[in-house]
Amino acid sequence: MKAYVVEREALIHNIQAIRGFAGTVPVWAVLKGNGYGIGLLPFSKVLRDNGIQRFAVTELKEAETLREHYPEDEILMLRSTADPAEINTLMDLGVILTVGCYETAVTINGIAAERAASARVHIAVDTGMGRYGFLPDDFDKLISVFEYMKNLKVEGIFTHFHSAFSNEKATRQQFEQFTALVERIREAGHDPGMVHCCNSHAFVRHPEMHLDAVRVGSAFLGRLSFKEKLGLNKIGYAECTVEELRWIPKGQTVGYAAGYRAKQATRIAVIGLGWYNGFATQRENDLFRIRDSLRGILHHVKNLFLRRKILVTVNGQKCRVLGHVGMVHAVVDVTGIDCTVGDKVTAEMNPLFAKGLRVLYR
Ligand SMILES: *Cc1c(COP(=O)(O)O)cnc(C)c1O
């Protein structure tokens, strides 16, 4: 048995804390990446049961699944698409499309005109992310969406912060660029609709930036990379069982590259969780620039010299992983621990990287 266990009560606590902090501002729950690894449908059900009925996705399939189950909810496609088949299906489903460049706007407008319909859209603005969105300097192109694309119904406008988890100054600059642009649109006589910019980190750290709506993903899972946690907690853990138990003699090595050598007779347990499953991987750090991850690097160096300890819990007792974690298994030291084969093992893990694990809600 191996699974990622979602503690329903902990998830509900986070949803309520987020809704409380948002106050009257609507919350878009971002559900990309299979709902950050905890399952698009089960996650969205808990969200709905707790008052959230706006969902943002990045894949057609996600939009289709949500629409099938929730005929009335708002669904926002968070990325641009220029694929006519995709655009047609999304329009059929009543999904709000993202428009982030002139050419894509023309494409969507053309399809909507053929259908003699209007496509609901939010405009994406690139204030530094360098991904989707009109550059503020391309104001004429942006404004042409309002002035010439009669089959686009602009219902909102948004930007995305690149460093809300680490760089307040950059976030403020992006925010100011964005709000100034929105002001220019209004001055030109157009209504930009729902104005939004906050992802989880900006949502927590900058309540003054909440505007007309916020887009929250990782905060629901209690995974924020700074201290202001808003009382949010992690909502689950990986679970597996002890598959084998034995005593190894002094001098015996464990795992690939003989990464560990027993200093004395050691009782070991083999557990069915490995790096392929997302266990003991540090990929979160990929998000950060070198400058921002100095602390992370120091941490790694320290681990190297102090022999990094990866811990799991066997029968409620902390145990150390020995040697290198394997692809789908690991070996832990259970000397002096009361346990037998089949006993439960739990481990902290980011579900976003979980592969080959069932997701269970408890
Ligand atoms: C992923 C994403 C979010 C949510 O980010 P979190 O930090 O997980 O809250 C918001 N907006 C956009 C455009 C995204 O791609």
CSV table of N, CA, C and O in Angstrom, one decimal, residues 179-276:
chain,number,residue,atom,x,y,z
A,179,THR,N,-1.8,48.3,-12.0
A,179,THR,CA,-2.9,49.1,-11.6
A,179,THR,C,-2.9,50.4,-12.5
A,179,THR,O,-4.0,50.9,-12.8
A,180,ALA,N,-1.7,50.9,-12.8
A,180,ALA,CA,-1.6,52.1,-13.7
A,180,ALA,C,-2.2,51.8,-15.0
A,180,ALA,O,-2.9,52.6,-15.6
A,181,LEU,N,-1.9,50.6,-15.5
A,181,LEU,CA,-2.4,50.2,-16.8
A,181,LEU,C,-4.0,50.1,-16.8
A,181,LEU,O,-4.7,50.5,-17.7
A,182,VAL,N,-4.5,49.5,-15.7
A,182,VAL,CA,-5.9,49.4,-15.6
A,182,VAL,C,-6.6,50.8,-15.6
A,182,VAL,O,-7.6,51.0,-16.2
A,183,GLU,N,-5.9,51.7,-14.9
A,183,GLU,CA,-6.4,53.1,-14.9
A,183,GLU,C,-6.4,53.7,-16.3
A,183,GLU,O,-7.4,54.3,-16.7
A,184,ARG,N,-5.4,53.4,-17.1
A,184,ARG,CA,-5.4,53.9,-18.4
A,184,ARG,C,-6.5,53.4,-19.3
A,184,ARG,O,-7.1,54.1,-20.1
A,185,ILE,N,-6.8,52.1,-19.0
A,185,ILE,CA,-8.0,51.5,-19.8
A,185,ILE,C,-9.3,52.2,-19.4
A,185,ILE,O,-10.1,52.5,-20.3
A,186,ARG,N,-9.4,52.5,-18.1
A,186,ARG,CA,-10.6,53.2,-17.7
A,186,ARG,C,-10.7,54.6,-18.2
A,186,ARG,O,-11.8,55.0,-18.7
A,187,GLU,N,-9.5,55.2,-18.2
A,187,GLU,CA,-9.5,56.6,-18.8
A,187,GLU,C,-9.8,56.6,-20.3
A,187,GLU,O,-10.4,57.6,-20.8
A,188,ALA,N,-9.5,55.5,-21.0
A,188,ALA,CA,-9.9,55.4,-22.4
A,188,ALA,C,-11.4,55.1,-22.6
A,188,ALA,O,-11.8,54.9,-23.7
A,189,GLY,N,-12.1,55.0,-21.4
A,189,GLY,CA,-13.5,54.8,-21.5
A,189,GLY,C,-14.0,53.3,-21.6
A,189,GLY,O,-15.1,53.0,-21.9
A,190,HIS,N,-13.1,52.4,-21.1
A,190,HIS,CA,-13.5,51.0,-21.2
A,190,HIS,C,-13.5,50.4,-19.8
A,190,HIS,O,-12.8,50.8,-18.9
A,191,ASP,N,-14.4,49.4,-19.6
A,191,ASP,CA,-14.5,48.7,-18.4
A,191,ASP,C,-13.7,47.4,-18.4
A,191,ASP,O,-14.0,46.5,-19.1
A,192,PRO,N,-12.6,47.3,-17.6
A,192,PRO,CA,-11.8,46.1,-17.6
A,192,PRO,C,-12.4,44.9,-16.9
A,192,PRO,O,-11.9,43.8,-16.9
A,193,GLY,N,-13.5,45.1,-16.2
A,193,GLY,CA,-14.2,44.0,-15.5
A,193,GLY,C,-13.4,43.7,-14.2
A,193,GLY,O,-12.9,44.6,-13.5
A,194,MET,N,-13.4,42.4,-13.9
A,194,MET,CA,-12.8,41.9,-12.6
A,194,MET,C,-11.2,42.1,-12.7
A,194,MET,O,-10.6,41.5,-13.6
A,195,VAL,N,-10.6,42.8,-11.8
A,195,VAL,CA,-9.2,43.1,-11.8
A,195,VAL,C,-8.5,42.2,-10.8
A,195,VAL,O,-8.9,42.3,-9.6
A,196,HIS,N,-7.6,41.4,-11.2
A,196,HIS,CA,-7.0,40.5,-10.2
A,196,HIS,C,-5.5,40.2,-10.4
A,196,HIS,O,-5.0,40.3,-11.6
A,197,CYS,N,-4.7,40.0,-9.4
A,197,CYS,CA,-3.3,39.8,-9.5
A,197,CYS,C,-2.7,38.9,-8.5
A,197,CYS,O,-1.6,38.3,-8.7
A,198,CYS,N,-3.3,38.6,-7.4
A,198,CYS,CA,-2.7,37.9,-6.3
A,198,CYS,C,-2.7,36.4,-6.5
A,198,CYS,O,-3.7,35.8,-6.8
A,199,ASN,N,-1.5,35.8,-6.4
A,199,ASN,CA,-1.4,34.3,-6.2
A,199,ASN,C,-1.3,34.1,-4.7
A,199,ASN,O,-1.4,35.1,-3.9
A,200,SER,N,-1.0,32.9,-4.3
A,200,SER,CA,-1.1,32.6,-2.8
A,200,SER,C,-0.2,33.5,-2.0
A,200,SER,O,-0.6,34.1,-1.0
A,201,HIS,N,1.1,33.6,-2.4
A,201,HIS,CA,2.0,34.4,-1.6
A,201,HIS,C,1.7,35.9,-1.5
A,201,HIS,O,1.7,36.5,-0.4
A,202,ALA,N,1.3,36.5,-2.6
A,202,ALA,CA,0.8,37.9,-2.6
A,202,ALA,C,-0.5,38.0,-1.8
A,202,ALA,O,-0.6,39.0,-1.1
A,203,PHE,N,-1.3,37.0,-1.9
A,203,PHE,CA,-2.6,37.0,-1.2
A,203,PHE,C,-2.3,37.2,0.3
A,203,PHE,O,-2.9,38.0,1.0
A,204,VAL,N,-1.4,36.3,0.8
A,204,VAL,CA,-1.1,36.3,2.2
A,204,VAL,C,-0.4,37.6,2.7
A,204,VAL,O,-0.6,38.2,3.7
A,205,ARG,N,0.6,37.9,1.9
A,205,ARG,CA,1.5,39.0,2.3
A,205,ARG,C,1.0,40.4,2.0
A,205,ARG,O,1.4,41.4,2.6
A,206,HIS,N,0.2,40.5,0.9
A,206,HIS,CA,-0.2,41.9,0.5
A,206,HIS,C,-1.7,42.0,0.4
A,206,HIS,O,-2.3,42.1,-0.7
A,207,PRO,N,-2.4,42.1,1.5
A,207,PRO,CA,-3.9,42.2,1.4
A,207,PRO,C,-4.3,43.5,0.7
A,207,PRO,O,-5.4,43.5,0.1
A,208,GLU,N,-3.4,44.5,0.6
A,208,GLU,CA,-3.7,45.7,-0.1
A,208,GLU,C,-3.8,45.4,-1.6
A,208,GLU,O,-4.2,46.3,-2.4
A,209,MET,N,-3.3,44.3,-2.1
A,209,MET,CA,-3.4,44.0,-3.5
A,209,MET,C,-4.5,43.0,-3.9
A,209,MET,O,-4.5,42.5,-5.0
A,210,HIS,N,-5.4,42.8,-3.0
A,210,HIS,CA,-6.5,41.8,-3.3
A,210,HIS,C,-7.4,42.2,-4.5
A,210,HIS,O,-7.9,41.4,-5.2
A,211,LEU,N,-7.6,43.5,-4.6
A,211,LEU,CA,-8.4,44.1,-5.7
A,211,LEU,C,-9.8,43.4,-5.8
A,211,LEU,O,-10.4,43.2,-4.8
A,212,ASP,N,-10.2,43.0,-7.0
A,212,ASP,CA,-11.6,42.4,-7.2
A,212,ASP,C,-11.6,40.9,-7.0
A,212,ASP,O,-12.7,40.4,-7.0
A,213,ALA,N,-10.5,40.2,-7.0
A,213,ALA,CA,-10.5,38.8,-6.8
A,213,ALA,C,-9.0,38.3,-6.6
A,213,ALA,O,-8.1,39.1,-6.9
A,214,VAL,N,-8.9,37.1,-6.0
A,214,VAL,CA,-7.6,36.6,-5.9
A,214,VAL,C,-7.5,35.1,-6.4
A,214,VAL,O,-8.6,34.5,-6.6
A,215,ARG,N,-6.3,34.7,-6.8
A,215,ARG,CA,-6.2,33.4,-7.4
A,215,ARG,C,-5.3,32.6,-6.5
A,215,ARG,O,-4.1,32.9,-6.3
A,216,VAL,N,-5.8,31.6,-5.8
A,216,VAL,CA,-5.1,30.9,-4.8
A,216,VAL,C,-5.0,29.4,-5.1
A,216,VAL,O,-6.0,28.7,-5.5
A,217,GLY,N,-3.8,28.9,-5.1
A,217,GLY,CA,-3.5,27.4,-5.3
A,217,GLY,C,-2.8,26.9,-4.1
A,217,GLY,O,-3.4,26.3,-3.2
A,218,SER,N,-1.5,27.0,-4.0
A,218,SER,CA,-0.7,26.3,-3.0
A,218,SER,C,-1.1,26.7,-1.6
A,218,SER,O,-0.9,25.8,-0.7
A,219,ALA,N,-1.7,27.8,-1.3
A,219,ALA,CA,-2.1,28.1,0.1
A,219,ALA,C,-3.1,27.2,0.6
A,219,ALA,O,-3.1,26.9,1.8
A,220,PHE,N,-4.0,26.6,-0.3
A,220,PHE,CA,-5.0,25.7,0.2
A,220,PHE,C,-4.3,24.5,0.8
A,220,PHE,O,-4.8,23.8,1.7
A,221,LEU,N,-3.1,24.1,0.3
A,221,LEU,CA,-2.3,23.0,0.7
A,221,LEU,C,-1.4,23.4,1.9
A,221,LEU,O,-0.6,22.5,2.4
A,222,GLY,N,-1.5,24.6,2.3
A,222,GLY,CA,-0.6,25.1,3.4
A,222,GLY,C,0.8,25.1,3.0
A,222,GLY,O,1.7,25.0,3.9
A,223,ARG,N,1.1,25.3,1.7
A,223,ARG,CA,2.5,25.2,1.3
A,223,ARG,C,3.0,26.6,0.8
A,223,ARG,O,3.0,26.9,-0.3
A,224,LEU,N,3.4,27.4,1.8
A,224,LEU,CA,3.9,28.7,1.5
A,224,LEU,C,5.4,28.8,2.0
A,224,LEU,O,5.8,28.1,2.9
A,225,SER,N,6.2,29.5,1.2
A,225,SER,CA,7.6,29.5,1.5
A,225,SER,C,8.1,30.6,2.4
A,225,SER,O,9.3,30.9,2.4
A,226,PHE,N,7.2,31.3,3.1
A,226,PHE,CA,7.7,32.2,4.1
A,226,PHE,C,6.9,32.1,5.4
A,226,PHE,O,5.9,31.3,5.4
A,227,LYS,N,7.2,32.9,6.3
A,227,LYS,CA,6.7,32.6,7.7
A,227,LYS,C,5.2,33.0,7.9
A,227,LYS,O,4.5,32.4,8.7
A,228,GLU,N,4.8,34.1,7.2
A,228,GLU,CA,3.4,34.5,7.4
A,228,GLU,C,2.5,33.4,6.9
A,228,GLU,O,2.1,33.3,5.7
A,229,LYS,N,2.0,32.5,7.8
A,229,LYS,CA,1.3,31.3,7.3
A,229,LYS,C,-0.2,31.5,7.4
A,229,LYS,O,-0.9,30.6,6.9
A,230,LEU,N,-0.7,32.6,8.0
A,230,LEU,CA,-2.1,32.8,8.1
A,230,LEU,C,-2.8,31.6,8.8
A,230,LEU,O,-4.0,31.4,8.6
A,231,GLY,N,-2.1,30.9,9.6
A,231,GLY,CA,-2.6,29.7,10.3
A,231,GLY,C,-2.9,28.6,9.4
A,231,GLY,O,-3.7,27.7,9.8
A,232,LEU,N,-2.3,28.6,8.2
A,232,LEU,CA,-2.5,27.5,7.3
A,232,LEU,C,-1.5,26.3,7.6
A,232,LEU,O,-0.4,26.6,8.0
A,233,ASN,N,-2.0,25.1,7.5
A,233,ASN,CA,-1.2,24.0,7.8
A,233,ASN,C,-1.1,23.0,6.6
A,233,ASN,O,-2.0,23.0,5.8
A,234,LYS,N,-0.1,22.2,6.6
A,234,LYS,CA,0.0,21.2,5.6
A,234,LYS,C,-1.2,20.2,5.7
A,234,LYS,O,-1.7,20.0,6.9
A,235,ILE,N,-1.7,19.7,4.6
A,235,ILE,CA,-3.0,19.0,4.7
A,235,ILE,C,-2.9,17.5,4.4
A,235,ILE,O,-3.9,16.8,4.2
A,236,GLY,N,-1.6,17.0,4.5
A,236,GLY,CA,-1.6,15.6,4.3
A,236,GLY,C,-0.2,15.0,4.4
A,236,GLY,O,0.8,15.8,4.7
A,237,TYR,N,0.0,13.8,4.0
A,237,TYR,CA,1.3,13.1,4.1
A,237,TYR,C,1.3,11.9,3.2
A,237,TYR,O,0.2,11.4,2.8
A,238,ALA,N,2.5,11.4,2.9
A,238,ALA,CA,2.6,10.1,2.2
A,238,ALA,C,2.5,9.0,3.2
A,238,ALA,O,2.9,9.1,4.3
A,239,GLU,N,1.9,7.9,2.8
A,239,GLU,CA,1.7,6.7,3.7
A,239,GLU,C,2.1,5.5,2.9
A,239,GLU,O,1.8,5.3,1.8
A,240,CYS,N,2.8,4.6,3.6
A,240,CYS,CA,3.1,3.3,3.0
A,240,CYS,C,3.3,2.3,4.2
A,240,CYS,O,3.0,2.6,5.3
A,241,THR,N,3.8,1.1,3.9
A,241,THR,CA,3.9,0.1,4.9
A,241,THR,C,5.3,-0.5,5.0
A,241,THR,O,6.1,-0.4,4.0
A,242,VAL,N,5.6,-1.1,6.1
A,242,VAL,CA,6.9,-1.8,6.2
A,242,VAL,C,6.8,-3.1,5.4
A,242,VAL,O,5.9,-3.9,5.7
A,243,GLU,N,7.6,-3.2,4.4
A,243,GLU,CA,7.5,-4.4,3.6
A,243,GLU,C,8.5,-5.6,4.0
A,243,GLU,O,8.2,-6.7,3.9
A,244,GLU,N,9.6,-5.2,4.5
A,244,GLU,CA,10.6,-6.2,5.0
A,244,GLU,C,11.3,-5.7,6.3
A,244,GLU,O,11.4,-4.5,6.4
A,245,LEU,N,11.7,-6.6,7.1
A,245,LEU,CA,12.4,-6.3,8.3
A,245,LEU,C,13.6,-7.2,8.5
A,245,LEU,O,13.4,-8.4,8.2
A,246,ARG,N,14.7,-6.8,8.9
A,246,ARG,CA,15.8,-7.7,9.2
A,246,ARG,C,16.9,-7.0,10.0
A,246,ARG,O,17.0,-5.7,10.0
A,247,TRP,N,17.8,-7.7,10.6
A,247,TRP,CA,19.0,-7.2,11.2
A,247,TRP,C,20.1,-7.3,10.2
A,247,TRP,O,20.3,-8.4,9.6
A,248,ILE,N,20.9,-6.2,10.0
A,248,ILE,CA,22.1,-6.3,9.1
A,248,ILE,C,23.3,-6.2,10.1
A,248,ILE,O,23.3,-5.5,11.1
A,249,PRO,N,24.4,-6.9,9.7
A,249,PRO,CA,25.5,-6.9,10.6
A,249,PRO,C,26.4,-5.6,10.4
A,249,PRO,O,26.2,-4.9,9.4
A,250,LYS,N,27.2,-5.4,11.4
A,250,LYS,CA,28.1,-4.2,11.3
A,250,LYS,C,28.9,-4.4,10.0
A,250,LYS,O,29.4,-5.4,9.7
A,251,GLY,N,29.1,-3.2,9.3
A,251,GLY,CA,29.9,-3.2,8.1
A,251,GLY,C,29.1,-3.4,6.8
A,251,GLY,O,29.5,-3.2,5.7
A,252,GLN,N,27.8,-3.9,6.9
A,252,GLN,CA,27.0,-4.1,5.8
A,252,GLN,C,26.6,-2.8,5.2
A,252,GLN,O,26.3,-1.8,5.9
A,253,THR,N,26.6,-2.7,3.8
A,253,THR,CA,26.2,-1.4,3.2
A,253,THR,C,24.7,-1.5,2.8
A,253,THR,O,24.1,-2.6,2.6
A,254,VAL,N,24.1,-0.3,2.5
A,254,VAL,CA,22.7,-0.2,2.2
A,254,VAL,C,22.6,0.7,0.9
A,254,VAL,O,23.1,1.8,0.9
A,255,GLY,N,21.9,0.2,-0.1
A,255,GLY,CA,21.5,1.0,-1.2
A,255,GLY,C,22.5,1.2,-2.2
A,255,GLY,O,23.7,0.8,-2.1
A,256,TYR,N,22.1,1.9,-3.3
A,256,TYR,CA,23.1,2.2,-4.4
A,256,TYR,C,24.3,3.0,-3.9
A,256,TYR,O,24.1,3.8,-3.0
A,257,ALA,N,25.4,2.7,-4.6
A,257,ALA,CA,26.6,3.4,-4.3
A,257,ALA,C,27.1,3.1,-2.8
A,257,ALA,O,27.9,3.9,-2.3
A,258,ALA,N,26.5,2.1,-2.2
A,258,ALA,CA,26.8,1.8,-0.8
A,258,ALA,C,26.8,3.0,0.0
A,258,ALA,O,27.7,3.3,0.8
A,259,GLY,N,25.7,3.8,-0.1
A,259,GLY,CA,25.6,5.1,0.5
A,259,GLY,C,25.6,5.1,2.0
A,259,GLY,O,25.8,6.1,2.6
A,260,TYR,N,25.4,4.0,2.6
A,260,TYR,CA,25.4,3.9,4.0
A,260,TYR,C,26.1,2.6,4.4
A,260,TYR,O,25.9,1.6,3.8
A,261,ARG,N,26.9,2.7,5.5
A,261,ARG,CA,27.6,1.5,6.0
A,261,ARG,C,27.3,1.4,7.5
A,261,ARG,O,27.5,2.3,8.3
A,262,ALA,N,26.7,0.2,7.9
A,262,ALA,CA,26.3,0.1,9.3
A,262,ALA,C,27.5,0.1,10.3
A,262,ALA,O,28.4,-0.7,10.1
A,263,LYS,N,27.4,0.9,11.3
A,263,LYS,CA,28.5,1.0,12.3
A,263,LYS,C,28.3,0.0,13.3
A,263,LYS,O,29.3,-0.3,14.1
A,264,GLN,N,27.1,-0.6,13.4
A,264,GLN,CA,26.9,-1.7,14.3
A,264,GLN,C,25.7,-2.5,13.8
A,264,GLN,O,25.1,-2.1,12.8
A,265,ALA,N,25.5,-3.6,14.4
A,265,ALA,CA,24.3,-4.4,14.0
A,265,ALA,C,23.1,-3.5,14.0
A,265,ALA,O,22.9,-2.8,15.0
A,266,THR,N,22.3,-3.5,12.9
A,266,THR,CA,21.2,-2.5,12.8
A,266,THR,C,20.0,-3.2,12.3
A,266,THR,O,20.0,-4.0,11.4
A,267,ARG,N,18.9,-2.9,12.9
A,267,ARG,CA,17.6,-3.4,12.4
A,267,ARG,C,17.0,-2.5,11.4
A,267,ARG,O,16.8,-1.3,11.6
A,268,ILE,N,16.8,-3.0,10.2
A,268,ILE,CA,16.3,-2.2,9.1
A,268,ILE,C,14.9,-2.6,8.6
A,268,ILE,O,14.5,-3.8,8.7
A,269,ALA,N,14.2,-1.6,8.2
A,269,ALA,CA,12.9,-1.8,7.5
A,269,ALA,C,12.9,-1.3,6.1
A,269,ALA,O,13.5,-0.2,5.9
A,270,VAL,N,12.4,-2.1,5.2
A,270,VAL,CA,12.3,-1.6,3.8
A,270,VAL,C,10.9,-1.1,3.6
A,270,VAL,O,9.9,-1.7,3.9
A,271,ILE,N,10.8,0.2,3.1
A,271,ILE,CA,9.5,0.8,2.9
A,271,ILE,C,9.3,1.1,1.4
A,271,ILE,O,10.2,1.4,0.7
A,272,GLY,N,8.0,1.2,1.0
A,272,GLY,CA,7.7,1.3,-0.4
A,272,GLY,C,7.5,2.8,-0.9
A,272,GLY,O,6.5,3.1,-1.5
A,273,LEU,N,8.4,3.6,-0.6
A,273,LEU,CA,8.3,5.0,-1.0
A,273,LEU,C,9.7,5.4,-1.6
A,273,LEU,O,10.7,5.2,-0.9
A,274,GLY,N,9.7,6.0,-2.8
A,274,GLY,CA,11.0,6.4,-3.3
A,274,GLY,C,10.9,7.7,-4.0
A,274,GLY,O,9.9,8.4,-4.0
A,275,TRP,N,12.0,8.1,-4.6
A,275,TRP,CA,12.0,9.5,-5.2
A,275,TRP,C,11.1,9.6,-6.4
A,275,TRP,O,10.5,10.7,-6.6
A,276,TYR,N,10.8,8.5,-7.1
A,276,TYR,CA,9.9,8.5,-8.2
A,276,TYR,C,8.5,8.9,-7.6
A,276,TYR,O,7.7,9.6,-8.3
